[in-house]
Amino acid sequence: MATSAMRANAPARALRQQSSSLMGQTRCSAKANLGRGPALWSAQPRTTHRSPALTRNASSIVTWARPAWRPESARATAQSFSGAFSTSAPSQQADGSSSSSSSSSSSSSSSSSSSSSSSTKTIRHPTHPTGVYFHLLPELSSASKDWKDSQSSKEGERSSTWAVSLLPTPPSNIDAASIMGYIRVSDSAGNKDGTPPSGHVEDGAVPGGESGDSVVEFAHAHPAAFQPNPSFLELLHKTLREECVEKDELLKFEAATRTSGWAHVNDGRELLMPGRQAWPENIIASIAFTDGELRVRDESGDTSKGSYQPNDAYRLLTAQDGFIQLKETWLEKVRQRCEQHN
């Protein structure tokens, strides 16, 4: 009877074993899919949702945190680049490339300066909506053994240095406040895999493009290679503070609507939806407003002691949005100041 009972229960036992086996496979499959979840999520772009962390206080307007953004100190890089100018410029004069310094007559000096300015190569940014210009600086574009490149640590490499400006007219000197910044393109060889090293373009050109186009493409591909000019940043903030911010209708409307708080002076290159906050690298400065009025000046009427505070996180060039874009009214004022210091 026991044998017959076991035979009778055999189909049920087999069914239970098959069911447990299927459940085990289902669990393994679910675990495998669950394990692939983070890997699939990590492969998604992180730029689909923009919500930067923002901290406000009275002494420091903003403290920012942005994922995957590793900017170098603009002031430190500008100082190091200025040091390169101070070492390379005398070597050019020692080689006799500048004839105006060795000439004793004023006529020969003026003719030399006019010929050098006429031979300066200028390239207009092909797609920038308001106009950005690249001016070749011949006095900083030949080999100099005194200059050591910070990227490759090699000496004596031939390179071309470009001054980036809002003006189509080349600057009168390499320290002009009208220069937004500098880009150095080296003729050094690339890496072992054939790709140019960071901060360089192999043979001074990008494959398939002209040398001028390569400078523009290189600037957008390597924004860290752009060295901002502190004098231009000072000129920019001074112009906005004294002539632009106080008369801006959008900022005045925000002050009247919110009554009190802080308003941001934004770069126009980032299109913002209503109520959205710009990325920190696109915020030029911040200004306080109370009782519905912008506090650009102090009680004595001095704008330098008002609530206008520059944003140290602002960048003249970003990988996401490109070069600076100002409102037409602001751009006109800034260009007028640049012409006075060109």
Short mmCIF file of C-alpha atoms in Angstrom, two decimals, residues 72-280:
data_model
loop_
_atom_site.label_atom_id
_atom_site.label_comp_id
_atom_site.label_asym_id
_atom_site.label_seq_id
_atom_site.Cartn_x
_atom_site.Cartn_y
_atom_site.Cartn_z
CA GLU A 72 40.58 75.65 -12.43
CA SER A 73 41.05 78.93 -10.64
CA ALA A 74 40.66 81.64 -13.26
CA ARG A 75 42.86 84.03 -11.37
CA ALA A 76 45.68 81.50 -10.97
CA THR A 77 45.62 80.46 -14.61
CA ALA A 78 45.53 84.08 -15.75
CA GLN A 79 48.55 84.91 -13.61
CA SER A 80 50.48 81.92 -14.94
CA PHE A 81 49.62 82.91 -18.49
CA SER A 82 50.70 86.50 -17.82
CA GLY A 83 53.99 85.10 -16.58
CA ALA A 84 54.41 83.38 -19.91
CA PHE A 85 53.97 86.76 -21.60
CA SER A 86 56.63 88.41 -19.46
CA THR A 87 59.17 85.73 -20.36
CA SER A 88 58.37 85.30 -24.02
CA ALA A 89 57.92 88.94 -25.05
CA PRO A 90 61.52 90.06 -24.32
CA SER A 91 62.89 87.11 -26.30
CA GLN A 92 60.99 88.31 -29.34
CA GLN A 93 62.55 91.76 -29.02
CA ALA A 94 65.97 90.22 -28.53
CA ASP A 95 65.57 88.29 -31.78
CA GLY A 96 64.92 91.54 -33.59
CA SER A 97 61.36 90.69 -34.67
CA SER A 98 60.12 94.09 -33.50
CA SER A 99 61.76 96.81 -35.56
CA SER A 100 59.96 99.71 -33.87
CA SER A 101 62.02 99.42 -30.66
CA SER A 102 65.35 99.57 -32.51
CA SER A 103 64.34 102.48 -34.73
CA SER A 104 65.23 105.98 -33.54
CA SER A 105 62.95 107.99 -35.82
CA SER A 106 59.23 108.40 -35.06
CA SER A 107 58.28 107.85 -38.72
CA SER A 108 59.86 104.41 -38.90
CA SER A 109 58.29 103.48 -35.57
CA SER A 110 54.80 104.46 -36.72
CA SER A 111 55.20 102.64 -40.04
CA SER A 112 56.36 99.51 -38.23
CA SER A 113 53.38 99.54 -35.86
CA SER A 114 50.93 100.15 -38.70
CA SER A 115 52.39 97.30 -40.76
CA SER A 116 52.23 94.92 -37.80
CA SER A 117 48.59 95.83 -37.11
CA SER A 118 47.66 95.41 -40.78
CA SER A 119 49.31 92.00 -40.91
CA THR A 120 47.51 90.77 -37.79
CA LYS A 121 45.12 87.97 -38.64
CA THR A 122 41.58 88.37 -37.31
CA ILE A 123 38.89 85.69 -37.38
CA ARG A 124 35.24 86.24 -36.56
CA HIS A 125 33.43 83.47 -34.74
CA PRO A 126 31.27 81.88 -37.47
CA THR A 127 28.23 81.11 -35.29
CA HIS A 128 28.32 83.50 -32.34
CA PRO A 129 25.15 85.66 -32.43
CA THR A 130 26.64 88.92 -31.10
CA GLY A 131 30.21 88.68 -32.37
CA VAL A 132 33.43 87.28 -30.89
CA TYR A 133 36.78 87.84 -32.60
CA PHE A 134 40.11 86.01 -32.51
CA HIS A 135 43.20 88.16 -33.10
CA LEU A 136 46.54 86.48 -33.77
CA LEU A 137 49.36 87.89 -31.61
CA PRO A 138 52.57 87.57 -33.67
CA GLU A 139 54.83 88.64 -30.81
CA LEU A 140 53.63 85.63 -28.78
CA SER A 141 53.35 83.13 -31.62
CA SER A 142 56.92 81.98 -32.26
CA ALA A 143 59.23 79.59 -30.43
CA SER A 144 60.59 80.74 -27.10
CA LYS A 145 63.01 78.64 -25.07
CA ASP A 146 62.25 80.71 -21.99
CA TRP A 147 58.63 79.63 -21.96
CA LYS A 148 57.74 76.21 -20.54
CA ASP A 149 54.31 74.88 -21.44
CA SER A 150 52.23 74.02 -18.37
CA GLN A 151 50.45 71.16 -20.14
CA SER A 152 53.34 69.22 -21.70
CA SER A 153 56.33 70.65 -19.73
CA LYS A 154 58.20 70.95 -23.03
CA GLU A 155 60.40 73.89 -23.94
CA GLY A 156 60.93 75.66 -27.22
CA GLU A 157 57.72 74.54 -28.92
CA ARG A 158 56.33 76.70 -31.68
CA SER A 159 52.87 77.99 -30.91
CA SER A 160 50.29 80.54 -31.99
CA THR A 161 48.58 82.74 -29.42
CA TRP A 162 45.19 84.30 -30.07
CA ALA A 163 43.54 87.17 -28.22
CA VAL A 164 39.77 86.78 -27.91
CA SER A 165 37.83 90.04 -27.99
CA LEU A 166 34.39 91.56 -28.50
CA LEU A 167 35.93 94.05 -30.95
CA PRO A 168 36.84 93.41 -34.60
CA THR A 169 39.85 95.72 -34.22
CA PRO A 170 43.06 94.04 -32.99
CA PRO A 171 44.33 95.25 -29.59
CA SER A 172 47.20 97.72 -29.46
CA ASN A 173 49.13 95.60 -26.93
CA ILE A 174 48.93 92.17 -25.35
CA ASP A 175 47.84 93.57 -21.98
CA ALA A 176 44.85 95.57 -23.25
CA ALA A 177 41.77 95.39 -21.05
CA SER A 178 39.64 94.86 -24.16
CA ILE A 179 41.02 91.31 -24.48
CA MET A 180 38.65 88.80 -22.89
CA GLY A 181 41.33 86.13 -22.73
CA TYR A 182 43.99 84.17 -24.58
CA ILE A 183 44.21 80.82 -26.33
CA ARG A 184 47.58 79.26 -27.12
CA VAL A 185 47.67 76.64 -29.87
CA SER A 186 50.88 74.62 -29.94
CA ASP A 187 52.42 72.91 -32.97
CA SER A 188 53.64 70.04 -30.80
CA ALA A 189 52.99 66.43 -31.72
CA GLY A 190 50.08 64.61 -30.19
CA ASN A 191 49.94 61.68 -27.82
CA LYS A 192 51.14 58.19 -28.66
CA ASP A 193 47.67 57.23 -29.86
CA GLY A 194 47.72 60.09 -32.37
CA THR A 195 45.35 62.44 -30.52
CA PRO A 196 46.44 65.97 -29.60
CA PRO A 197 47.24 66.52 -25.92
CA SER A 198 45.02 68.70 -23.79
CA GLY A 199 45.64 72.36 -24.55
CA HIS A 200 47.09 71.74 -28.02
CA VAL A 201 46.10 71.27 -31.63
CA GLU A 202 48.42 69.07 -33.68
CA ASP A 203 50.15 71.05 -36.44
CA GLY A 204 48.00 74.04 -35.48
CA ALA A 205 44.93 72.74 -37.31
CA VAL A 206 42.07 70.34 -36.91
CA PRO A 207 41.86 67.68 -39.67
CA GLY A 208 39.40 68.79 -42.32
CA GLY A 209 39.36 72.48 -41.35
CA GLU A 210 41.27 75.70 -41.91
CA SER A 211 43.70 76.98 -39.31
CA GLY A 212 41.32 79.77 -38.31
CA ASP A 213 38.39 77.42 -37.94
CA SER A 214 40.57 75.11 -35.86
CA VAL A 215 41.11 77.84 -33.25
CA VAL A 216 37.37 78.28 -32.80
CA GLU A 217 36.75 74.53 -32.68
CA PHE A 218 39.64 74.06 -30.31
CA ALA A 219 38.36 76.74 -27.95
CA HIS A 220 34.97 75.04 -27.68
CA ALA A 221 36.49 71.58 -27.34
CA HIS A 222 38.98 72.68 -24.65
CA PRO A 223 37.45 75.56 -22.65
CA ALA A 224 40.04 75.03 -19.90
CA ALA A 225 42.72 76.17 -22.38
CA PHE A 226 41.10 79.61 -22.50
CA GLN A 227 42.95 81.93 -20.12
CA PRO A 228 40.70 84.83 -18.98
CA ASN A 229 42.08 88.34 -18.69
CA PRO A 230 41.47 89.76 -15.17
CA SER A 231 41.53 93.31 -16.58
CA PHE A 232 38.60 92.53 -18.86
CA LEU A 233 36.60 90.97 -16.03
CA GLU A 234 37.16 94.13 -14.00
CA LEU A 235 36.05 96.25 -16.95
CA LEU A 236 32.97 94.07 -17.47
CA HIS A 237 31.79 94.29 -13.87
CA LYS A 238 32.47 98.01 -13.65
CA THR A 239 30.46 98.68 -16.80
CA LEU A 240 27.51 96.55 -15.73
CA ARG A 241 27.52 98.04 -12.23
CA GLU A 242 27.74 101.68 -13.32
CA GLU A 243 25.77 101.78 -16.57
CA CYS A 244 23.62 98.68 -17.12
CA VAL A 245 22.15 96.96 -14.07
CA GLU A 246 20.37 99.95 -12.57
CA LYS A 247 18.49 100.62 -15.82
CA ASP A 248 17.65 97.02 -16.74
CA GLU A 249 13.87 96.59 -17.00
CA LEU A 250 13.87 92.87 -16.21
CA LEU A 251 15.84 93.32 -12.99
CA LYS A 252 13.66 96.26 -11.98
CA PHE A 253 10.54 94.16 -12.60
CA GLU A 254 11.91 91.32 -10.47
CA ALA A 255 12.71 93.74 -7.65
CA ALA A 256 9.23 95.25 -7.77
CA THR A 257 7.57 91.83 -7.84
CA ARG A 258 9.52 90.11 -5.07
CA THR A 259 10.01 93.26 -2.93
CA SER A 260 13.23 92.04 -1.25
CA GLY A 261 15.95 89.51 -1.99
CA TRP A 262 18.72 88.95 -4.52
CA ALA A 263 18.56 89.14 -8.31
CA HIS A 264 21.09 87.51 -10.62
CA VAL A 265 22.76 89.23 -13.56
CA ASN A 266 22.69 86.35 -16.04
CA ASP A 267 24.63 85.67 -19.21
CA GLY A 268 22.21 85.46 -22.14
CA ARG A 269 23.78 82.31 -23.61
CA GLU A 270 21.60 80.06 -21.43
CA LEU A 271 17.89 80.14 -22.24
CA LEU A 272 15.90 79.93 -19.02
CA MET A 273 12.31 78.91 -18.49
CA PRO A 274 10.28 81.08 -16.09
CA GLY A 275 11.22 80.36 -12.51
CA ARG A 276 14.36 78.42 -13.41
CA GLN A 277 17.82 79.17 -12.02
CA ALA A 278 20.83 79.62 -14.32
CA TRP A 279 23.93 77.52 -13.94
CA PRO A 280 26.52 79.21 -11.70
#
